Coordinates of C-alpha atoms and ligand atoms in Angstrom, one line a residue:
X1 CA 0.0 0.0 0.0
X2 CA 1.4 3.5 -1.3
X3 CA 1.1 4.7 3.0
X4 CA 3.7 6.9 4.5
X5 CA 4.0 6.8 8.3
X6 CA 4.2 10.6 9.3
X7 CA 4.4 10.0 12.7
X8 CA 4.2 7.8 15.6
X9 CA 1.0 5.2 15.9
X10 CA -1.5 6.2 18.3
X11 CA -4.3 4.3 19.6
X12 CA -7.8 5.2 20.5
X13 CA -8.2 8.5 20.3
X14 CA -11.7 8.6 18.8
X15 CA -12.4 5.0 18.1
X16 CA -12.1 2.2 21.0
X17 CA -8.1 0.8 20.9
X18 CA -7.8 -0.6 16.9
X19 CA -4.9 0.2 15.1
X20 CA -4.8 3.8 14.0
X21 CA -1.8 6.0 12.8
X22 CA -1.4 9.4 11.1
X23 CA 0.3 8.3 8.1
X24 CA 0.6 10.0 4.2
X25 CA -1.7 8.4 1.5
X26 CA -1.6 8.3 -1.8
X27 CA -2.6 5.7 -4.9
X28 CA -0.8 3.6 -7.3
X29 CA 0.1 6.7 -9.3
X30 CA 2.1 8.4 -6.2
X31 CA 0.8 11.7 -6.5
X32 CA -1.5 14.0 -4.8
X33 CA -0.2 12.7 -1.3
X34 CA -2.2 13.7 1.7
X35 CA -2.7 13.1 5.2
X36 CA -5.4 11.0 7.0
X37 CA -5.4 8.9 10.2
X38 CA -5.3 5.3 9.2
X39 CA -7.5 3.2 10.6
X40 CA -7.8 -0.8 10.5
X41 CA -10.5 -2.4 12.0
X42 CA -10.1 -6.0 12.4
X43 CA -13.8 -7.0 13.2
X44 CA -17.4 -5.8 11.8
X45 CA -18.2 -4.1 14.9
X46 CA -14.6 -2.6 14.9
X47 CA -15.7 -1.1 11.4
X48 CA -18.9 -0.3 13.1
X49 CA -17.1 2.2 15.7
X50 CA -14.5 3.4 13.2
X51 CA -17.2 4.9 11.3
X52 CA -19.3 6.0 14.2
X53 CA -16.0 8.0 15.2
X54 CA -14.6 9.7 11.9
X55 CA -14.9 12.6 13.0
X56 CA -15.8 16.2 11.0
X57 CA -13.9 15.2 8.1
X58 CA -15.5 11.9 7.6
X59 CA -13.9 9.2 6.5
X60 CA -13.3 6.9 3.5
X61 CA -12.6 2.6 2.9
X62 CA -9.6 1.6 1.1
X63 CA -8.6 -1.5 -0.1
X64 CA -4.9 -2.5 -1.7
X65 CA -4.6 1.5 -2.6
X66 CA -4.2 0.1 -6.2
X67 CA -6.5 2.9 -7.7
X68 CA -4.1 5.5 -9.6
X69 CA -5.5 8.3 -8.3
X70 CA -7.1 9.9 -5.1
X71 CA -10.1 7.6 -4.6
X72 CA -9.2 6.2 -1.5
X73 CA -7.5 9.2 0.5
X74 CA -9.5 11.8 3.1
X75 CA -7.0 14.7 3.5
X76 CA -7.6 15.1 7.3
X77 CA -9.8 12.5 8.1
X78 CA -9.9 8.9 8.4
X79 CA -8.8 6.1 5.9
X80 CA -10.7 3.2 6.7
X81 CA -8.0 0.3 5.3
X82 CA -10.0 -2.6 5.6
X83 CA -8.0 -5.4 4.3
X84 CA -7.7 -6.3 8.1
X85 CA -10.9 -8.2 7.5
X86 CA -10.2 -10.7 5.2
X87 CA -11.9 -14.1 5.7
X88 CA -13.2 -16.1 3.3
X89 CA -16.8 -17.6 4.8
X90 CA -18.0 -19.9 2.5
X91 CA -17.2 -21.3 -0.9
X92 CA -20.1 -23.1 -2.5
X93 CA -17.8 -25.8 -5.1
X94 CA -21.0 -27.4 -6.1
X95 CA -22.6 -24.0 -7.5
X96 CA -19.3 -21.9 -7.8
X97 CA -19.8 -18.7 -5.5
X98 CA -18.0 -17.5 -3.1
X99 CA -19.3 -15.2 0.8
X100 CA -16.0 -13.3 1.6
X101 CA -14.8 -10.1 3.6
X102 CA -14.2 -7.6 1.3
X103 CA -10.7 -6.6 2.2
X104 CA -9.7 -10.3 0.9
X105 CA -7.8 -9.7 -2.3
X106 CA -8.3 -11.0 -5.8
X107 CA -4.5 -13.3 -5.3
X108 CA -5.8 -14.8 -2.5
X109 CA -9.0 -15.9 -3.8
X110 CA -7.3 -17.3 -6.8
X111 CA -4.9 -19.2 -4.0
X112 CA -8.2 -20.5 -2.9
X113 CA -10.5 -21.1 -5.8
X114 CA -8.2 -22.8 -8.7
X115 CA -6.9 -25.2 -6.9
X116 CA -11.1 -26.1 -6.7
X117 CA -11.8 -25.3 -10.1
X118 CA -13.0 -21.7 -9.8
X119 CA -11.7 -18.7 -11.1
X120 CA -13.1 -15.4 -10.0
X121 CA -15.3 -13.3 -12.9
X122 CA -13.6 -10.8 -13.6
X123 CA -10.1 -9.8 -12.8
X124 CA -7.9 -6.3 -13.5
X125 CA -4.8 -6.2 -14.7
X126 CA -3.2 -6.8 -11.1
X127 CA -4.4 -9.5 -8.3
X128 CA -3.3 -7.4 -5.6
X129 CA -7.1 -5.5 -5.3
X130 CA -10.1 -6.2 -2.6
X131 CA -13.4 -7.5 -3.5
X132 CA -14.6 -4.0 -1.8
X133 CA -12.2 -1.8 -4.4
X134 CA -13.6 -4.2 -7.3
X135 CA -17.1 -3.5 -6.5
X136 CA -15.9 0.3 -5.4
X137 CA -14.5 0.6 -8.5
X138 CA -16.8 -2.1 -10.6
X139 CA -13.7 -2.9 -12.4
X140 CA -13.5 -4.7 -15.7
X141 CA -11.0 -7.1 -16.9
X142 CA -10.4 -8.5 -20.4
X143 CA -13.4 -10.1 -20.5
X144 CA -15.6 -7.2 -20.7
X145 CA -17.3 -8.0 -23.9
X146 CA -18.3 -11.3 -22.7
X147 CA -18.7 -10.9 -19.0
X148 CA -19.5 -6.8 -18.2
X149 CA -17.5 -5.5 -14.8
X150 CA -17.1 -6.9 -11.5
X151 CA -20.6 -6.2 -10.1
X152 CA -22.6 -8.2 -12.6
X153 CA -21.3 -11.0 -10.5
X154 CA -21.6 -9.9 -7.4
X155 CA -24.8 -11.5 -5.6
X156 CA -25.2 -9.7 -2.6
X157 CA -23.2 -7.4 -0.4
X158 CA -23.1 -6.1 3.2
X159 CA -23.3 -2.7 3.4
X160 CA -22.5 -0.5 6.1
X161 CA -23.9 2.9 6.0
X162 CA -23.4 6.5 7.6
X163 CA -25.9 5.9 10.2
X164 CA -23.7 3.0 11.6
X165 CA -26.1 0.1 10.8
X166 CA -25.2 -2.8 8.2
X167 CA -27.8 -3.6 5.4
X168 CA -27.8 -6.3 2.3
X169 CA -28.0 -4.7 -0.4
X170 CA -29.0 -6.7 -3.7
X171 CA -29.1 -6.2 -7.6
X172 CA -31.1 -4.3 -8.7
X173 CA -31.5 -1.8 -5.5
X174 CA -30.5 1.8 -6.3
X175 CA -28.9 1.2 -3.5
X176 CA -26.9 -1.1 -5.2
X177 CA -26.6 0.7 -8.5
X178 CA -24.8 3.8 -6.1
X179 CA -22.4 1.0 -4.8
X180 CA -21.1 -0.6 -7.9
X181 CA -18.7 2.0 -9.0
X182 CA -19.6 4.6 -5.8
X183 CA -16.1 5.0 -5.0
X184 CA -17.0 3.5 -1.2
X185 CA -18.9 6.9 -0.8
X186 CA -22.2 4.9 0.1
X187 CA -20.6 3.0 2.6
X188 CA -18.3 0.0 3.9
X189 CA -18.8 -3.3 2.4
X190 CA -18.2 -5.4 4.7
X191 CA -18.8 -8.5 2.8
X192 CA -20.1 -9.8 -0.8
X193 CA -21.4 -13.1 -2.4
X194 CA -19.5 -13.2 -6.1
X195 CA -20.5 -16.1 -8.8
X196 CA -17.2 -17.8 -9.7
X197 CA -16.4 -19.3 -13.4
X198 CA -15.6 -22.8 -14.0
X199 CA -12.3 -23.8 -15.4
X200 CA -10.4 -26.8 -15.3
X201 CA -6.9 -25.4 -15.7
X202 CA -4.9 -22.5 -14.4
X203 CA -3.4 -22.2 -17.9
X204 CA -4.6 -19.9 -20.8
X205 CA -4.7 -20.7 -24.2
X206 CA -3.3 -17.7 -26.1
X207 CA -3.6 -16.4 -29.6
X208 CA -1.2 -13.1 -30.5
X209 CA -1.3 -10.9 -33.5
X210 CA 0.0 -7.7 -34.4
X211 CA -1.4 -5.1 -35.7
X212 CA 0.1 -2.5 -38.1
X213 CA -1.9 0.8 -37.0
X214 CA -5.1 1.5 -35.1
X215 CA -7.0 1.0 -37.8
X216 CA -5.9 -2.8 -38.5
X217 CA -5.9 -2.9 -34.9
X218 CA -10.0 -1.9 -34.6
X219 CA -11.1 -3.9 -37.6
X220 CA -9.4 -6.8 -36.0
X221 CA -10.7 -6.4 -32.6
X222 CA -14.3 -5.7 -34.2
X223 CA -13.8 -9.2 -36.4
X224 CA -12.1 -11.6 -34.0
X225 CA -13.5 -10.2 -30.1
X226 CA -16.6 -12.6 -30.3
X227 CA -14.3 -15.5 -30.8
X228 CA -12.5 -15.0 -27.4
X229 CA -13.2 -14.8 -23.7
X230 CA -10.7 -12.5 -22.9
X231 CA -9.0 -9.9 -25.3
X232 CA -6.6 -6.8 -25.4
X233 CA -4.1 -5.1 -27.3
X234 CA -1.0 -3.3 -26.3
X235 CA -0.6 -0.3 -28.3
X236 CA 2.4 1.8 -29.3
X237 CA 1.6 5.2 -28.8
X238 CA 5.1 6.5 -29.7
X239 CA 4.8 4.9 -33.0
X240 CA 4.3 7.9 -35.2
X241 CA 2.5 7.9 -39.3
X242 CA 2.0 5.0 -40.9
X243 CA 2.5 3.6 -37.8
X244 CA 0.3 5.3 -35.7
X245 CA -1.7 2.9 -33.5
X246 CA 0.2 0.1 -34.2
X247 CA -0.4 -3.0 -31.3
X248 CA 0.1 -6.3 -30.4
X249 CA -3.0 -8.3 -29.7
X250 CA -3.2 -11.1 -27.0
X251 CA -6.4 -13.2 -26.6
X252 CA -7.8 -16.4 -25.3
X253 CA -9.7 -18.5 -23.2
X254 CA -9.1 -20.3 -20.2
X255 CA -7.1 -23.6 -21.5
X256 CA -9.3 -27.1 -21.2
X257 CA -7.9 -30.3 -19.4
X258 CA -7.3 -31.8 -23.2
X259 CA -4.9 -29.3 -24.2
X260 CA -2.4 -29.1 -22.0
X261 CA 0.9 -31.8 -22.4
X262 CA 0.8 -35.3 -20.4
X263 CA 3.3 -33.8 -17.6
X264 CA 0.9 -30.3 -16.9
X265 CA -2.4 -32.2 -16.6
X266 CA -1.1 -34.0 -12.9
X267 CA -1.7 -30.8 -11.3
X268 CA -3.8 -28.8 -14.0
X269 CA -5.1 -26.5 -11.1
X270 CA -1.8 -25.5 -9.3
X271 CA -1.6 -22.0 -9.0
X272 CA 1.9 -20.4 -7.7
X273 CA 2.8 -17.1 -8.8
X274 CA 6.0 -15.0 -7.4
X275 CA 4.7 -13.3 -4.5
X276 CA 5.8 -9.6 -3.8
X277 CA 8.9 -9.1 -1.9
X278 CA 8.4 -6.8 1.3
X279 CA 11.8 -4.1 0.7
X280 CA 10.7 -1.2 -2.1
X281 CA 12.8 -1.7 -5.0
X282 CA 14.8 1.0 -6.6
X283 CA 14.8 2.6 -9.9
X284 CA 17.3 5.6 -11.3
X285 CA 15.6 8.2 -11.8
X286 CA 15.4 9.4 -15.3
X287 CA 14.7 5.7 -16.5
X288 CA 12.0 6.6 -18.6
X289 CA 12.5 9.1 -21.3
X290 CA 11.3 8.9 -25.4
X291 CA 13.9 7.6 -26.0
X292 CA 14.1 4.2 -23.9
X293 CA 10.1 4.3 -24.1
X294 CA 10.5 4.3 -27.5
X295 CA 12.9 1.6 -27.6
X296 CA 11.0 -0.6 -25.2
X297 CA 8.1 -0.3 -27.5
X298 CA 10.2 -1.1 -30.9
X299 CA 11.4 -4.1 -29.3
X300 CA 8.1 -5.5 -27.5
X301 CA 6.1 -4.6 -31.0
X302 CA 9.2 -6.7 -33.1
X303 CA 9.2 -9.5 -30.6
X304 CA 5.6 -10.3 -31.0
X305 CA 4.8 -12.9 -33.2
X306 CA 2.8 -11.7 -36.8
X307 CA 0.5 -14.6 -36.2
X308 CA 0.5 -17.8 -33.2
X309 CA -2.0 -19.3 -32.0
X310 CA -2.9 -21.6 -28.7
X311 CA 0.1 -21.1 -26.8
X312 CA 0.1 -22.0 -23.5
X313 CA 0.5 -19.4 -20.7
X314 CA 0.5 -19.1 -17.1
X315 CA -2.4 -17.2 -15.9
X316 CA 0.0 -14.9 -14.1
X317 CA 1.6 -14.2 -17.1
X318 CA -1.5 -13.4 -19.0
X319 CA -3.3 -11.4 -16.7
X320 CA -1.7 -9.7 -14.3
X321 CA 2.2 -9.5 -16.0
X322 CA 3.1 -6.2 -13.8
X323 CA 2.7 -8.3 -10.7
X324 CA 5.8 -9.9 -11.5
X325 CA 7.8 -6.5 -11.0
X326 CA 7.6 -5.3 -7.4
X327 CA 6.5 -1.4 -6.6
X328 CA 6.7 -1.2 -10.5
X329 CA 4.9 2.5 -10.0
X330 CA 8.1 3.6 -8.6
X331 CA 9.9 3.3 -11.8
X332 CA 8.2 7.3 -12.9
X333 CA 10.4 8.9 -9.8
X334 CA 9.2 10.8 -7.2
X335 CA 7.0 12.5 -9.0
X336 CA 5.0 9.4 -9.4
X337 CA 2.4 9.4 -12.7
X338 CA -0.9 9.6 -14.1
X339 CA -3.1 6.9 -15.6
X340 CA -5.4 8.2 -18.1
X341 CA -8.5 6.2 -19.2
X342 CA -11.5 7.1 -21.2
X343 CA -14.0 5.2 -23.3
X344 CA -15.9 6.7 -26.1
X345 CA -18.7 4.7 -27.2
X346 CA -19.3 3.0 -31.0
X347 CA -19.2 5.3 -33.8
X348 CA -16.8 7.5 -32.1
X349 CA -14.3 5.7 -33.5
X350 CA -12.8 9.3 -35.4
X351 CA -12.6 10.8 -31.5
X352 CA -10.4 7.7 -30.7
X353 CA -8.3 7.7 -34.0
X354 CA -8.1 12.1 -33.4
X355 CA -6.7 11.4 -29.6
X356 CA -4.1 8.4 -30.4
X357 CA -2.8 10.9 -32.8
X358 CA -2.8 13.7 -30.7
X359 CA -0.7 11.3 -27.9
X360 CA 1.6 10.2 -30.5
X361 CA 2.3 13.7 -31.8
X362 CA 3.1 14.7 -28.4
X363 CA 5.6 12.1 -27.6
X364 CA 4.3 10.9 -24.4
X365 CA 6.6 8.8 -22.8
X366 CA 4.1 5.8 -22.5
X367 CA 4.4 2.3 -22.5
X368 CA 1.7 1.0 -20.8
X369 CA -1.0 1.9 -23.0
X370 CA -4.1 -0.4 -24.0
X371 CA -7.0 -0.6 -25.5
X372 CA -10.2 -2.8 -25.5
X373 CA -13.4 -3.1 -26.9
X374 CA -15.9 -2.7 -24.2
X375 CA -19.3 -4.9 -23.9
X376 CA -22.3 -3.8 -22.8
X377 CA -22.5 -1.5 -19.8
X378 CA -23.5 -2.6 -16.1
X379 CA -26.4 -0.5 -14.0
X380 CA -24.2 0.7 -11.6
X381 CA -24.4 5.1 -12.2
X382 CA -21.1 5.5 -11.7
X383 CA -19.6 2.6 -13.1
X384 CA -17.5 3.3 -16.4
X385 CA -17.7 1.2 -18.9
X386 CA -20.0 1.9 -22.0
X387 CA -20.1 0.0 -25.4
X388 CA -16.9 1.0 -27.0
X389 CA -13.2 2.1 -27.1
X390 CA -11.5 2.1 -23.5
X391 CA -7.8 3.1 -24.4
X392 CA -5.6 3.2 -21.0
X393 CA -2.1 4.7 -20.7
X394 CA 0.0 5.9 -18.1
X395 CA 2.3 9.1 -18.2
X396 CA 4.8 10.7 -16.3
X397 CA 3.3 13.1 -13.5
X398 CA 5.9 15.8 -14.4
X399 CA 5.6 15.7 -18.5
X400 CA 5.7 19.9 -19.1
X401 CA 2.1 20.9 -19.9
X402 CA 0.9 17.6 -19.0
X403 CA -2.3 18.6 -17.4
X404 CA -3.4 21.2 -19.6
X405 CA -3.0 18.6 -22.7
X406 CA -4.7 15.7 -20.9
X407 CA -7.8 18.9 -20.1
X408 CA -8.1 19.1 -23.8
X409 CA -8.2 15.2 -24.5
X410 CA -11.3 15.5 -21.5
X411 CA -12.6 17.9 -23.2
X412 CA -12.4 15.7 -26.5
X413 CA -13.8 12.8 -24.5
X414 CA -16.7 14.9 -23.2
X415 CA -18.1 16.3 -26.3
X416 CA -18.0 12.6 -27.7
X417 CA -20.2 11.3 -25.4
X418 CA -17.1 9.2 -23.4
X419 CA -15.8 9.1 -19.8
X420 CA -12.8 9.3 -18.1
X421 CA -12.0 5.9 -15.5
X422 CA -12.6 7.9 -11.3
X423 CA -10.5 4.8 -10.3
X424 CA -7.7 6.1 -12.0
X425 CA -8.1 9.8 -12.2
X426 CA -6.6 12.4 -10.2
X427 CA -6.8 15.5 -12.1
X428 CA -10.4 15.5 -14.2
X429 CA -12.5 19.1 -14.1
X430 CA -15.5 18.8 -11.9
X431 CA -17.5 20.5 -14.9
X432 CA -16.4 17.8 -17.2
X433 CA -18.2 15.0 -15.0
X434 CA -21.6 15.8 -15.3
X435 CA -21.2 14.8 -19.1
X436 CA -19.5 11.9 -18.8
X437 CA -21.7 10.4 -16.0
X438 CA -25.3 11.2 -16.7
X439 CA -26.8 9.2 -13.4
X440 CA -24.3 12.0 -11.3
X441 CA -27.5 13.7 -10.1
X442 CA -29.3 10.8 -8.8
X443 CA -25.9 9.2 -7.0
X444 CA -25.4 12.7 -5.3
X445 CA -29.3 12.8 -4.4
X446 CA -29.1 9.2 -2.9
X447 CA -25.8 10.1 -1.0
X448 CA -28.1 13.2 0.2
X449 CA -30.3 11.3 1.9
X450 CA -28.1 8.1 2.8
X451 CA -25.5 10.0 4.4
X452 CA -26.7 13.7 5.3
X453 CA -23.8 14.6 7.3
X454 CA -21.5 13.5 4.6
X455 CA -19.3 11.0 6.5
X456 CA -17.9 9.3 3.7
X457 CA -15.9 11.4 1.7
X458 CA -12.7 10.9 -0.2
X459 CA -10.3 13.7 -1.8
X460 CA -11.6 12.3 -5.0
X461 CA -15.3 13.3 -3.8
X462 CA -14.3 17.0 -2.3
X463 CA -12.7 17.1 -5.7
X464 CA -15.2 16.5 -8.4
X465 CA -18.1 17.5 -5.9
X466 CA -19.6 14.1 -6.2
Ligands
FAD1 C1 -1.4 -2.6 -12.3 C2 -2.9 -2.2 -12.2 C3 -3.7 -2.6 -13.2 C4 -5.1 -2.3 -13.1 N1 -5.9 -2.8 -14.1 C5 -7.2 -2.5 -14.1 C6 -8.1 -3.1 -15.0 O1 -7.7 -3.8 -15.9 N2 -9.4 -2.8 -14.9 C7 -9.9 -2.0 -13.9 O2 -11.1 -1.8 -13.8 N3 -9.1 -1.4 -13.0 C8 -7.8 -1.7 -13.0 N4 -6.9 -1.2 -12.1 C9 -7.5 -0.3 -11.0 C10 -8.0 -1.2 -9.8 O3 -8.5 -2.4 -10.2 C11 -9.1 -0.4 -9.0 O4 -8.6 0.9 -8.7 C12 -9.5 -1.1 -7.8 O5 -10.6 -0.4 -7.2 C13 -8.4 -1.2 -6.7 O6 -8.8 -2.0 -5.6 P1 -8.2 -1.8 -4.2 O7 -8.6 -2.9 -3.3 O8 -6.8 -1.5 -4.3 O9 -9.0 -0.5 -3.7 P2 -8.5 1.0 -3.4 O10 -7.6 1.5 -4.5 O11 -7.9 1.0 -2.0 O12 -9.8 1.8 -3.4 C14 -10.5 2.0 -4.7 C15 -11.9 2.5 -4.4 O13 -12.7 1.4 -3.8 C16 -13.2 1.9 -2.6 N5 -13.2 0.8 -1.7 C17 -12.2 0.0 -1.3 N6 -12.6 -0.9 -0.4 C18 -13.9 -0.7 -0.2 C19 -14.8 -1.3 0.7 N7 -14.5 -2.3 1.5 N8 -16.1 -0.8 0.7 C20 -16.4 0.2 -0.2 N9 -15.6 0.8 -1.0 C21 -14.3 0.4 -1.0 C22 -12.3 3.0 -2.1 O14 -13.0 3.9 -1.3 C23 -12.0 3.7 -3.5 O15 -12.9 4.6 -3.9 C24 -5.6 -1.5 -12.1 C25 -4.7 -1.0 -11.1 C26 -3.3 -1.4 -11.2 C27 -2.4 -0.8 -10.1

């Protein structure tokens, strides 16, 4: 977790005698730091108080602090970290769901479920979230076309609200609807009830292509998505003219029993990834300029096979690659950096085509950058994905001019009909919002009357007035 201790631990000054400290927050991106007392509760009732006593500044839940952006920080109030409750209750193997805390990650579930022949629904491009920041956030995976975000799954879900009492909240609820994608400004989810997929291997069977611009790169995403369960593309956004969009596609399926070799299939299930080292890792700073960007993405786009198909990868490998590299985020500097993410819907395909250009002519130093094709949307008002292009790519924090550029590619966004990603954002307009999330008024009326004395709040929320 990106948490800073500012100064020595103190217990119970406002909430009984759980773990509590002043410490610096900030997400994945490293930016925006600010202060908040930290508090983990490590029992429901514990949660219960901690929200009861946040005080004038309210407070906020936070998972694995894997959003970018400011989601999960309260400048002067309370952080409410609640991977301290992190039990798995109940896994049904017979109908494949799964009753868990929601501060148990995404990693440990997998730890859990393959080795029973489950797989959670939906999974982002890192294992290290909670179940509450995947419903907070009602992240998507690759599998949006097929399988919509995190939510759709989700059964039911303890709440608990404002007034310090904990209700189930269902599909289909606005209460729900506010929840899915609320940023945890509804409330703490204590636990939820997710529907689990079925495999009956933890290997994926993997078809690459590459792509020579973005418009080879659409048509084939457009042709081929509906053959696949899960699909993305790595784009080069340093790759300039005829070049412009140019990517390497990766998609699959989970692999069946029958395809993998005679020595894999005696434990088809196993499930052991490299787990994160404890001690930061150090990069130079400096490390990424155009230049080495811009090598990195020569070589990763040469590398990649024209055409293969069915080759078998470790799920790790497939999904969540950056896990691999510890504190990877530090590799921007101190200054840490942003991830931008928008979608514009189909037939907005000239918006996406005019802002790839726009990035590539202004040599951002990116190489993280994907897109997608997303499916059809989820209820959830603030959720983001719509039917359409998602393109995600990370930046520098310092880049010269970077915010009033990214302002204008909002701005772009906006007038298309699109939205920028709150899980990752920590720099959007607030007048820009209303636009891109046209169920805004109802969430802020619901939060009116759910939580009148506004005790959930986030620096993400005093931000865009949500
Ligand atoms: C490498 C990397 C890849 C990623 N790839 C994707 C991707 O492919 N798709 C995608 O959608 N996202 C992606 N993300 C973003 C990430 O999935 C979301 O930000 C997710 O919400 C992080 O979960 P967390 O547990 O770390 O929550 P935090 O970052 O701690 O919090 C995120 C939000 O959830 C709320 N929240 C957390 N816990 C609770 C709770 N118990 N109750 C209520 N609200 C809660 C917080 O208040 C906050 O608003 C990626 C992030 C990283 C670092």
């Amino acid at each position: 977790m990106e948490c800073f201790k500012t100064n020595h631990p103190h217990r119970g000054d406002t909430v009984t005698d759980m773990p509590a400290e002043t410490v610096s927050v900030t997400g994945w991106g490293r930016t925006a730091p600010s202060t908040a007392r930290l508090i983990r509760p490590r029992t429901y009732e514990e949660a219960v108080t901690a929200v009861r006593g946040c005080g004038a500044r309210g407070g906020i839940p936070r998972g694995l602090g894997r959003a970018y952006g400011d989601a999960a920080q309260n400048a002067g109030g309370a952080v409410l970290d609640m991977t301290g409750l992190d039990r798995i209750h109940v896994v049904d193997v017979a109908d494949g769901s799964v009753l868990c805390d929601a501060g148990v990650s995404l990693h440990r579930l997998m730890e859990v479920l393959l080795p029973l022949g489950w797989f959670v629904p939906v999974t982002p491009g890192t294992r290290y979230v909670t179940v509450g920041g995947a419903i907070g956030a009602d992240i998507h995976g690759k599998n949006h076309h097929v399988s919509g975000s995190f939510s759709r799954h989700v059964v039911s879900l303890e709440l608990l609200t404002a007034d310090g009492t904990v209700r189930t909240v269902r599909p289909g609820t606005d209460l729900f609807d506010a929840t899915a994608g609320g940023m945890g400004l509804t409330g703490v989810i204590l636990t939820a009830t997710v529907r689990l997929r079925s495999v009956e291997t933890s290997l994926m069977s993997v078809d690459t292509e590459r792509a020579t611009d973005l418009d080879d790169l659409m048509a084939r995403l457009t042709a081929g998505d509906h053959r696949y369960r899960y699909s993305v593309a790595w784009i080069d956004l340093l790759a300039r003219r005829a070049a412009t969009g140019r990517a390497v596609l990766t998609r699959g399926d989970h692999a069946p029993l029958a395809a993998l070799p005679a020595r894999a299939r005696r434990a088809p299930l196993s499930f052991r990834p490299a787990r994160l080292p404890a001690a930061p890792a150090c990069f130079p700073e400096g490390l990424l300029t155009r230049r080495t960007v811009g090598l990195f993405n020569e070589l990763w786009y040469r590398r990649a096979p024209r055409a293969r198909t069915g080759e078998l990868q470790r799920l790790s490998a497939f999904f969540h690659p950056l896990d691999g590299v510890p504190h990877w985020n530090r590799v921007y500097g101190r200054g840490g950096f942003v991830q931008y993410q928008f979608v514009v819907g189909h037939g907005r395909e000239e918006t996406l085509r005019r802002i790839v250009d726009r990035i590539a002519r202004r040599r951002c130093p990116s190489f993280l950058a994907v897109l997608k094709r997303f499916g059809e949307a989820d209820p959830g008002w603030l959720s983001f994905p719509v039917p359409g292009w998602t393109l995600a790519l990370d930046v520098p924090a310092g880049l010269p001019g970077l915010g009033a550029f990214l302002d204008g590619l909002d701005e772009e966004v906006a007038a298309a009909g699109g939205r920028v990603y709150l899980a990752k954002d920590s720099r959007l307009r607030p007048d820009l919002l209303a636009a891109m999330y046209p169920r805004l008024d109802d969430f802020r009326a619901l939060r009116a009357e759910l939580d009148p004395r506004g005790v959930f709040v986030s620096d993400l929320a005093r931000r865009l007035a949500l």
